[in-house]
Short mmCIF file of C-alpha atoms in Angstrom, two decimals:
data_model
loop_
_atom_site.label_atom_id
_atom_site.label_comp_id
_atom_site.label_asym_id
_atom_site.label_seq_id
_atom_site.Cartn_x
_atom_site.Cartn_y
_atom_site.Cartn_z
CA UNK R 1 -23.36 -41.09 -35.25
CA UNK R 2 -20.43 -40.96 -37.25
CA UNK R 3 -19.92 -43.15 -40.03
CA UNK R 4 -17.93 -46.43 -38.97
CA UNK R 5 -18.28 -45.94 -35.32
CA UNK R 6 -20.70 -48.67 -33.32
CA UNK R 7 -20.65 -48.38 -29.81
CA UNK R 8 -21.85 -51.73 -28.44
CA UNK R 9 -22.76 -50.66 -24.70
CA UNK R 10 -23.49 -53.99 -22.48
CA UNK R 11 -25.70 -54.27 -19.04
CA UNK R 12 -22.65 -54.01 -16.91
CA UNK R 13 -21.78 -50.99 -18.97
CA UNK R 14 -24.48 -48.97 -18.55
CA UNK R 15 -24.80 -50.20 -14.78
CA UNK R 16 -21.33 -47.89 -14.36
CA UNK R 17 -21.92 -45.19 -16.69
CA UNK R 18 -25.44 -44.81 -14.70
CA UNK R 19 -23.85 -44.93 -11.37
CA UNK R 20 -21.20 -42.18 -12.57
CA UNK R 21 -24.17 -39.79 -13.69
CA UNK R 22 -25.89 -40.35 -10.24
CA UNK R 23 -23.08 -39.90 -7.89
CA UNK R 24 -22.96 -36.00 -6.90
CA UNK R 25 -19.02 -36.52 -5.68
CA UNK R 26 -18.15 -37.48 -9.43
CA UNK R 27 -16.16 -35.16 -11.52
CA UNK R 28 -18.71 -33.25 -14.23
CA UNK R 29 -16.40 -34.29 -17.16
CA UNK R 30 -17.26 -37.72 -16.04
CA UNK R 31 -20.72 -36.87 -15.62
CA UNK R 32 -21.27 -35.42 -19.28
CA UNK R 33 -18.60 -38.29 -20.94
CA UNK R 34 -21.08 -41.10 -19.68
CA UNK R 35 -23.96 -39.01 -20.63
CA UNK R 36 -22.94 -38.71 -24.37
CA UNK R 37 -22.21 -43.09 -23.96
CA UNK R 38 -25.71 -43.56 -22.15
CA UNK R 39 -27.43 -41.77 -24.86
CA UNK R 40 -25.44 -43.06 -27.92
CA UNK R 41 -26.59 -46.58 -26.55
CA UNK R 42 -30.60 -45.17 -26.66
CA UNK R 43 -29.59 -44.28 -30.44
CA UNK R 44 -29.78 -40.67 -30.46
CA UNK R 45 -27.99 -38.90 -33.20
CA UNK R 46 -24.94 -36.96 -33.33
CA UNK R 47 -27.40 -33.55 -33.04
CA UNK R 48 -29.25 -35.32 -30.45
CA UNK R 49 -26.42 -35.82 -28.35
CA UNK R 50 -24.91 -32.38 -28.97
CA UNK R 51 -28.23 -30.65 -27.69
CA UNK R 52 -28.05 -33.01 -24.63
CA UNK R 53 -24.42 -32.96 -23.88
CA UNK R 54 -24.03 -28.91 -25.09
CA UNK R 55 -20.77 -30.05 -26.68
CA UNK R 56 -19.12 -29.88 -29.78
CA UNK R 57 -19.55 -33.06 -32.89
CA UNK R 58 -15.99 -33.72 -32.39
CA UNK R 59 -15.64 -33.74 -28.70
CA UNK R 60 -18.97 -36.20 -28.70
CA UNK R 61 -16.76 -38.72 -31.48
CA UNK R 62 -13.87 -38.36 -29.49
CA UNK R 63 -15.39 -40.03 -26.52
CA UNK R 64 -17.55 -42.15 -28.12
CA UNK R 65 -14.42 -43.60 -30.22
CA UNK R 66 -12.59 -43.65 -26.77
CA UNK R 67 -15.21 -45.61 -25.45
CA UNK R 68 -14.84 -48.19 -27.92
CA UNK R 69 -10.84 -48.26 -27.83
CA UNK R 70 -11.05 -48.65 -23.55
CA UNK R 71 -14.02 -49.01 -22.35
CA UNK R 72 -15.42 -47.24 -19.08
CA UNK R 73 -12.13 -46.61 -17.69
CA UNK R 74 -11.23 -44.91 -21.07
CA UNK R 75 -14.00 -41.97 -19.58
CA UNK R 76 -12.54 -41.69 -16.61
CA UNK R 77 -9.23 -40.73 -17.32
CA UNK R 78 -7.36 -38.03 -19.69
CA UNK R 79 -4.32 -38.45 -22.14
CA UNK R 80 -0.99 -37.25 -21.02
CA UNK R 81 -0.23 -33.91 -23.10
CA UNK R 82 3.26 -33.36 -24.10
CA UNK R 83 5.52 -31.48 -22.05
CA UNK R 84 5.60 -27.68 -21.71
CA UNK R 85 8.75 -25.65 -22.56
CA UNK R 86 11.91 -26.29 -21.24
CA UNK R 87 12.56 -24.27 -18.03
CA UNK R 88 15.19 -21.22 -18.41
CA UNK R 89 19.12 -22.25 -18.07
CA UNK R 90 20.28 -21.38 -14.46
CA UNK R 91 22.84 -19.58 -15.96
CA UNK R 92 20.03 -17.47 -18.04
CA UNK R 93 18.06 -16.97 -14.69
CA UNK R 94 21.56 -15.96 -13.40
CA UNK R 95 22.43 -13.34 -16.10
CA UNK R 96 19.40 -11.60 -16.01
CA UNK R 97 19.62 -11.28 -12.23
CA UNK R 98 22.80 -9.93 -12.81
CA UNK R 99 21.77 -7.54 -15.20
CA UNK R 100 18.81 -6.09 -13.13
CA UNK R 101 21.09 -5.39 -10.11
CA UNK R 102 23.57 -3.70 -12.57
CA UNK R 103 23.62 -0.48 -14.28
CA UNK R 104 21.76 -0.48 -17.47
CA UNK R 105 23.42 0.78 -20.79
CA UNK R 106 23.33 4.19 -22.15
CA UNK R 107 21.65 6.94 -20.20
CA UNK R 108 19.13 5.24 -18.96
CA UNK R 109 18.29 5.10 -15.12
CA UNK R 110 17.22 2.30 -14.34
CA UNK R 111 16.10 -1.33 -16.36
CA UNK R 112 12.34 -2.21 -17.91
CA UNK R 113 11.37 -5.29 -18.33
CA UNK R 114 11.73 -5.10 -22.17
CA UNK R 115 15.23 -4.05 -21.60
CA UNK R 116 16.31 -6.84 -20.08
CA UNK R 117 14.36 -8.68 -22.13
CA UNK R 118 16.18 -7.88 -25.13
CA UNK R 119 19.54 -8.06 -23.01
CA UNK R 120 19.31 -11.58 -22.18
CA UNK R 121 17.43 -12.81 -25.14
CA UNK R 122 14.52 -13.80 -23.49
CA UNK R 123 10.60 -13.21 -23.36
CA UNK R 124 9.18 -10.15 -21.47
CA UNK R 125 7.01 -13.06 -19.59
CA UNK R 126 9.99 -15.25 -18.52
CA UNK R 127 11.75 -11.78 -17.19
CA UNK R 128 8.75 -11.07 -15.37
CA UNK R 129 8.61 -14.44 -13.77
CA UNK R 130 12.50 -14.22 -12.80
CA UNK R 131 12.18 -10.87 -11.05
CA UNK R 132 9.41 -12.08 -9.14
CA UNK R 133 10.70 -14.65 -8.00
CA UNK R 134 13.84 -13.04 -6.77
CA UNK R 135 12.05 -10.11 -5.54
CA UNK R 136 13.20 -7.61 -7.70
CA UNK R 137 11.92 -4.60 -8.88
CA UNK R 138 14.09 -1.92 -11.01
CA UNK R 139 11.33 0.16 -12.26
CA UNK R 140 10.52 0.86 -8.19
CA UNK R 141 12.87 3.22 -5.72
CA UNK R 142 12.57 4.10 -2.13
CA UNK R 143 13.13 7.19 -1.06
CA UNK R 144 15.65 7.71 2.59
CA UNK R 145 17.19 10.12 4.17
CA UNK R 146 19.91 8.80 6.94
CA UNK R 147 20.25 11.13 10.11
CA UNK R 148 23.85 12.71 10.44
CA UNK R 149 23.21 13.81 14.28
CA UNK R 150 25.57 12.81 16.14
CA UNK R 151 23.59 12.56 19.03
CA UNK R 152 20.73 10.63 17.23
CA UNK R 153 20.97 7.38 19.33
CA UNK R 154 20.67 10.02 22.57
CA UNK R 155 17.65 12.08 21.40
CA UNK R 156 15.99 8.64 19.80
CA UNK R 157 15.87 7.15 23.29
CA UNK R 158 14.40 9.99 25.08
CA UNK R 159 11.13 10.80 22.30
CA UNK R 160 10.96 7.33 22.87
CA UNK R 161 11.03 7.08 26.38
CA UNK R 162 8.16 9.72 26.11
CA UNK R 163 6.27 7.99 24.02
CA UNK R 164 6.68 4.65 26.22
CA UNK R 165 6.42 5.66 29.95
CA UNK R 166 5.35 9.05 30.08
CA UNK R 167 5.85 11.10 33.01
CA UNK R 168 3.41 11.14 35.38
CA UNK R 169 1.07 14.22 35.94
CA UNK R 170 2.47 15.16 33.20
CA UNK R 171 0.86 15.99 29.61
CA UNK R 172 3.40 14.56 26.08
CA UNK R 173 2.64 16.89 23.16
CA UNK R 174 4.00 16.22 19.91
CA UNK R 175 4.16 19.29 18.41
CA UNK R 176 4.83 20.33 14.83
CA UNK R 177 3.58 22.81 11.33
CA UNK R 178 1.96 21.63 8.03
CA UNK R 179 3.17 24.56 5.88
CA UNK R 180 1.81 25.64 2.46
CA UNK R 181 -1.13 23.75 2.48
CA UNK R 182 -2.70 25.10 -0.40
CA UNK R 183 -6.67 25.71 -1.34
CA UNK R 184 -6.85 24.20 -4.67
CA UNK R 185 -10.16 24.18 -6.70
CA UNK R 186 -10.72 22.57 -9.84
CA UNK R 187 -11.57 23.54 -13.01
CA UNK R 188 -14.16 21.67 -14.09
CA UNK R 189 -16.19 18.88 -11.67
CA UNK R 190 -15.17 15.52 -10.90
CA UNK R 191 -17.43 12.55 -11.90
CA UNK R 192 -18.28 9.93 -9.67
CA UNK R 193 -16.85 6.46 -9.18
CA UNK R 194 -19.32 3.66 -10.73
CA UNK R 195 -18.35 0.42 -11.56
CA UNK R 196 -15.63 -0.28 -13.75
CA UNK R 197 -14.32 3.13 -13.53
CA UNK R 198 -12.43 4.74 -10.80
CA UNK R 199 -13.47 8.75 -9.36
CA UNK R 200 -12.14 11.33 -11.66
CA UNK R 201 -11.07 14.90 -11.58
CA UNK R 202 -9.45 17.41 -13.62
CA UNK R 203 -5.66 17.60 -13.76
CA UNK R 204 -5.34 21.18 -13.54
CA UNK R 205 -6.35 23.37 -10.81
CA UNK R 206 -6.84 27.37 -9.93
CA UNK R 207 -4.83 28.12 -6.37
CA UNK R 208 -6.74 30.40 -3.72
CA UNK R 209 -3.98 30.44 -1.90
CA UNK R 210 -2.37 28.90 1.21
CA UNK R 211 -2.82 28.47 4.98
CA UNK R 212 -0.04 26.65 7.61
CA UNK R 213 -1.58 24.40 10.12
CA UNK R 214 0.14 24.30 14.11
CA UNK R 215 -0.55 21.10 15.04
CA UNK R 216 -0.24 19.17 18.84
CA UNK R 217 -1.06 15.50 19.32
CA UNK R 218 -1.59 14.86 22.84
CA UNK R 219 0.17 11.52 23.30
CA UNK R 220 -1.63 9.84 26.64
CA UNK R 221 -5.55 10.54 25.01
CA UNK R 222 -5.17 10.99 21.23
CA UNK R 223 -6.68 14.11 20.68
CA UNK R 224 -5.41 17.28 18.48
CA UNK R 225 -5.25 21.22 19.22
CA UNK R 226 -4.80 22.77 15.38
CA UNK R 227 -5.01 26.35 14.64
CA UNK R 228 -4.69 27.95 11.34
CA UNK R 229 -2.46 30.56 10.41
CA UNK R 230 -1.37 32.63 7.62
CA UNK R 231 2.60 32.22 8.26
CA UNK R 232 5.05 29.57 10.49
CA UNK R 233 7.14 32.23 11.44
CA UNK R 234 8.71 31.93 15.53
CA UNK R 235 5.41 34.67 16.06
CA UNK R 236 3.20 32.75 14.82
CA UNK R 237 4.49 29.35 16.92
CA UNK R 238 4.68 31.37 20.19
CA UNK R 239 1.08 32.40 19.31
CA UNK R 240 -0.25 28.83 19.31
CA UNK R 241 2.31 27.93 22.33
CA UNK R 242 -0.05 29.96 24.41
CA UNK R 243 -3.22 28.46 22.78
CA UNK R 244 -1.88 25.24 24.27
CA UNK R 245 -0.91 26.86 27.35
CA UNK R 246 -4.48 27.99 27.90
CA UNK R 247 -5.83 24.57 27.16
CA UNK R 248 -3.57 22.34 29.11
CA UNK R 249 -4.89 22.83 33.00
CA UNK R 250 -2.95 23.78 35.61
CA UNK R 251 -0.30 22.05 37.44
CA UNK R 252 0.62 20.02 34.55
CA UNK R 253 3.97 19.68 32.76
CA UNK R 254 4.47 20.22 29.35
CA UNK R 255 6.96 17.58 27.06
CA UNK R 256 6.86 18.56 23.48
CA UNK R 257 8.23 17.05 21.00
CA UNK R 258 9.32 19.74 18.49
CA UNK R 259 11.46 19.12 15.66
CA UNK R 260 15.27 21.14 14.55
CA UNK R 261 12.92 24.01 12.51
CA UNK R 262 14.61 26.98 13.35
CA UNK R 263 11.45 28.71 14.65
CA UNK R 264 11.87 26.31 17.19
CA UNK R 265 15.33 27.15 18.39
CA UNK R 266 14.49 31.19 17.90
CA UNK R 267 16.01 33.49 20.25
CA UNK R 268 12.59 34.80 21.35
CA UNK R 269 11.04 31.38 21.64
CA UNK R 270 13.95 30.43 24.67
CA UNK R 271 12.57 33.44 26.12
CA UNK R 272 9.13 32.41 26.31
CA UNK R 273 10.49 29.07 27.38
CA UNK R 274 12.57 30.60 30.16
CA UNK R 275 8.76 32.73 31.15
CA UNK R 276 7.05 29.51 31.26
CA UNK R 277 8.93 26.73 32.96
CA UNK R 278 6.60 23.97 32.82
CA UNK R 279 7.48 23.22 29.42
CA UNK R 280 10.01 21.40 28.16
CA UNK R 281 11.28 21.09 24.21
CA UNK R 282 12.45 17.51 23.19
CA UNK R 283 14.27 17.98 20.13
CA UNK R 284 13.96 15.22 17.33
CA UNK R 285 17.48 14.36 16.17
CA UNK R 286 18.26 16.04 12.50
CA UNK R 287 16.60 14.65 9.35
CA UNK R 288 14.19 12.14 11.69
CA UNK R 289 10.86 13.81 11.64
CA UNK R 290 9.51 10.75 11.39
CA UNK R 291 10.55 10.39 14.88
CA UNK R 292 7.73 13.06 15.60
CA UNK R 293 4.26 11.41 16.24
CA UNK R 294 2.25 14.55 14.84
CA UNK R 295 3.96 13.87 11.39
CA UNK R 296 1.23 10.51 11.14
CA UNK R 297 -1.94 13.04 12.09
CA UNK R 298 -0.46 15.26 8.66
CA UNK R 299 -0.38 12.10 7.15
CA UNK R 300 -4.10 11.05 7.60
CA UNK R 301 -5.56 14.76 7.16
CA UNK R 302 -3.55 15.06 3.41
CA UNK R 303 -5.17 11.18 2.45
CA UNK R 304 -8.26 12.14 3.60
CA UNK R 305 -9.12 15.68 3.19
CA UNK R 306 -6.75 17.58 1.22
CA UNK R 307 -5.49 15.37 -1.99
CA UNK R 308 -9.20 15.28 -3.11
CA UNK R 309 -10.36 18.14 -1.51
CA UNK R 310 -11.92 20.96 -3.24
CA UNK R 311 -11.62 24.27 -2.23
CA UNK R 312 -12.72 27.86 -3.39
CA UNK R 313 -10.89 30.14 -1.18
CA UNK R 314 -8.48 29.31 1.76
CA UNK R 315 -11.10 30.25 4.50
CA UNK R 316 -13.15 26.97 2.85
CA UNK R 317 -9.49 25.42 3.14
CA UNK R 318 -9.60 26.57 6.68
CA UNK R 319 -12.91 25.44 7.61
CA UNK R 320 -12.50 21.86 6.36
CA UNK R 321 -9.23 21.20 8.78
CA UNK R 322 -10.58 22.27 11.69
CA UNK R 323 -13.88 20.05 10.94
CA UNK R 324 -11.35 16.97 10.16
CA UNK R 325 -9.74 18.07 13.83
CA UNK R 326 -12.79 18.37 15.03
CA UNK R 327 -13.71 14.54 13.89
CA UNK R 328 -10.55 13.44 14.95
CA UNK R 329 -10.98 14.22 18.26
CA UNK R 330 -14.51 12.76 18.58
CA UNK R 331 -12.94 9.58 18.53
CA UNK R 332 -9.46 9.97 19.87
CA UNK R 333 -6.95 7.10 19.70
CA UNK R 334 -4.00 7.45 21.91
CA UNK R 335 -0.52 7.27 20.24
CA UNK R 336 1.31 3.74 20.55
CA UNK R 337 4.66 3.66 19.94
CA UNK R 338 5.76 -0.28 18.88
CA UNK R 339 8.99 -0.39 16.85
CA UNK R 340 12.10 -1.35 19.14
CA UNK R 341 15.05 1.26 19.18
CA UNK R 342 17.65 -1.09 19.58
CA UNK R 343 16.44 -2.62 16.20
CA UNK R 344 16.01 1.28 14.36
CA UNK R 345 19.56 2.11 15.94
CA UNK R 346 21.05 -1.07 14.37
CA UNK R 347 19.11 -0.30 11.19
CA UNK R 348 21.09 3.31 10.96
CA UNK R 349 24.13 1.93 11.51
CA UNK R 350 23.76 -1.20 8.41
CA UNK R 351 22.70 1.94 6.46
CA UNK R 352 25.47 4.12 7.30
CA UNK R 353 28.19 1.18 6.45
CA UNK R 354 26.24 0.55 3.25
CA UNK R 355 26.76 4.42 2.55
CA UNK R 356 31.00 4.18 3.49
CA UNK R 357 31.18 1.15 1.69
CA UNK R 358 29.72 3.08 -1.89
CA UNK R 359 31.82 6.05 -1.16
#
């Protein structure tokens, strides 16, 4: 014990400190406190009560000398600490607020957190927390791309009347290409994920060249037809227009949903459309090909097969997408459309006025 310190513990004492160590709802830096008192009072040592306690020799006089300054109570309780810092001046919030929605100096695009940092005299941290808390983000951009149709609003209502009430006996097709898609094989292998370290593979690549993928999400059931091809010229479309046509039975109309590519509007392709009258083009309006449904089944095959894939020559390239097609339409999921186009038409419209207003 340390020199000076008695700690004169008395029945009623140890009757509390006892019932503290026993009771499994009290805190465990109430338990240990009244363990270090309990076995001060049997007249262990300083080591003793270190080995017991698995605490430090001051942390073991600190409560011992509390003990004899207050008592039980002085165990149960901790010390008010002195405050933190100050918060930030709201007008020091404010500026850098200001400064992150503001151009930054020189040729820089765009503010880091350092920047402003140094702007508004401040810590990195306290930046960090400000942005957050406004919901700012300058190091981040969105890219967008506003339609200039000027019969968006017309040709928005009727994909999406396809997508929502079909026609009946009818079949909706959204129909579109994946160009370019290219066979890319890496130069040396990729080692595994394990824990604590993500998947790796090699930056560079060697390119086997490239296939385009025709593409035709049936709508009502989910499922795909794809067929590979070497071009995406209006030849090559027709050609898997009349895969479809094979594959779709008879006495059922065709609505596809093609986009403005002008293989689509070719001169030759009207005249297969005028041979074939059970189909019928729905043009997306101009710059909204996220309008086409197709566009999400591209999406999912480039996540999932192609960014990682690894391929030696493009008929490997080839086989792979028509065994992901293949998957996909093991288990189908039919297309559901859900966003409201009175809400994406007033959405153009705020971005459009947002557009004027910067010009």
């Amino acid at each position: 014990m340390r020199a000076g310190i008695i700690v004169n513990v008395t029945r009623a004492d140890r009757h509390r400190l006892e019932a503290i160590v026993s009771d499994r709802s009290a805190p465990q830096k109430h338990v240990w406190r009244a363990n270090i008192i309990l076995a001060t009072a049997e007249g262990c040592g300083t080591a003793e009560i270190m080995r017991r306690s698995g605490k430090s020799k001051p942390v073991v006089w600190r409560w011992q000398a509390r003990f004899m300054a207050e008592g039980v109570e002085g165990l149960t309780r901790d010390k008010t600490r002195k405050p933190g810092k100050q918060p930030l001046p709201t007008g020091t919030v404010q500026r850098v607020v200001d400064l992150a929605l503001g151009p930054p100096p020189g040729e820089a695009t765009h503010w880091t957190g350092r920047m402003l940092a140094k702007a508004a005299g401040v810590s990195l941290r306290s930046v960090q927390r400000i942005l957050e808390a406004h919901q700012l983000a300058p190091h981040r951009i969105r890219t967008f791309k506003l339609s200039n149709d000027p019969k968006f609003a017309e040709k928005l209502k009727d994909v999406v009347g396809l997508y929502v009430d079909p026609p009946a006996h009818a079949v909706v097709l959204s129909v579109d290409e994946k160009s370019q898609i290219q066979a890319l094989d890496r130069t040396q292998p990729g080692l595994p994920m394990k824990p604590g370290r993500a998947g790796t593979m090699t930056h560079d690549y060697k390119r086997h060249g490239t296939t385009t993928l025709f593409a035709a999400l049936n709508i009502l059931d989910g499922t795909v037809i794809g067929h590979n091809m070497q071009r995406h010229r209006h030849q090559e479309f027709i050609r898997f227009l009349n895969t479809i046509e094979e594959q779709v039975p008879v006495g059922k109309v065709i609505h596809a949903i093609v986009d403005n590519y002008a293989t689509h509007k070719h001169p030759k392709m009207r005249q297969w459309l005028a041979r074939h009258p059970r189909w019928t083009f729905h043009f997306t309006p101009t710059s909204a090909s996220w309008l086409n449904a197709v566009e999400g089944f591209f999406a999912k095959l480039t996540r999932r097969r192609l960014k990682r894939g690894v391929f030696r020559s493009v008929v490997d390239l080839q086989v792979a997408i028509n065994r992901f097609v293949a998957e996909t339409n093991a288990d189908p999921k039919p297309f559901v459309w859900t966003a409201d186009p009175k809400r994406v038409l007033a959405a153009i419209k705020r971005g459009k006025q947002t557009l004027e207003s910067l010009h």
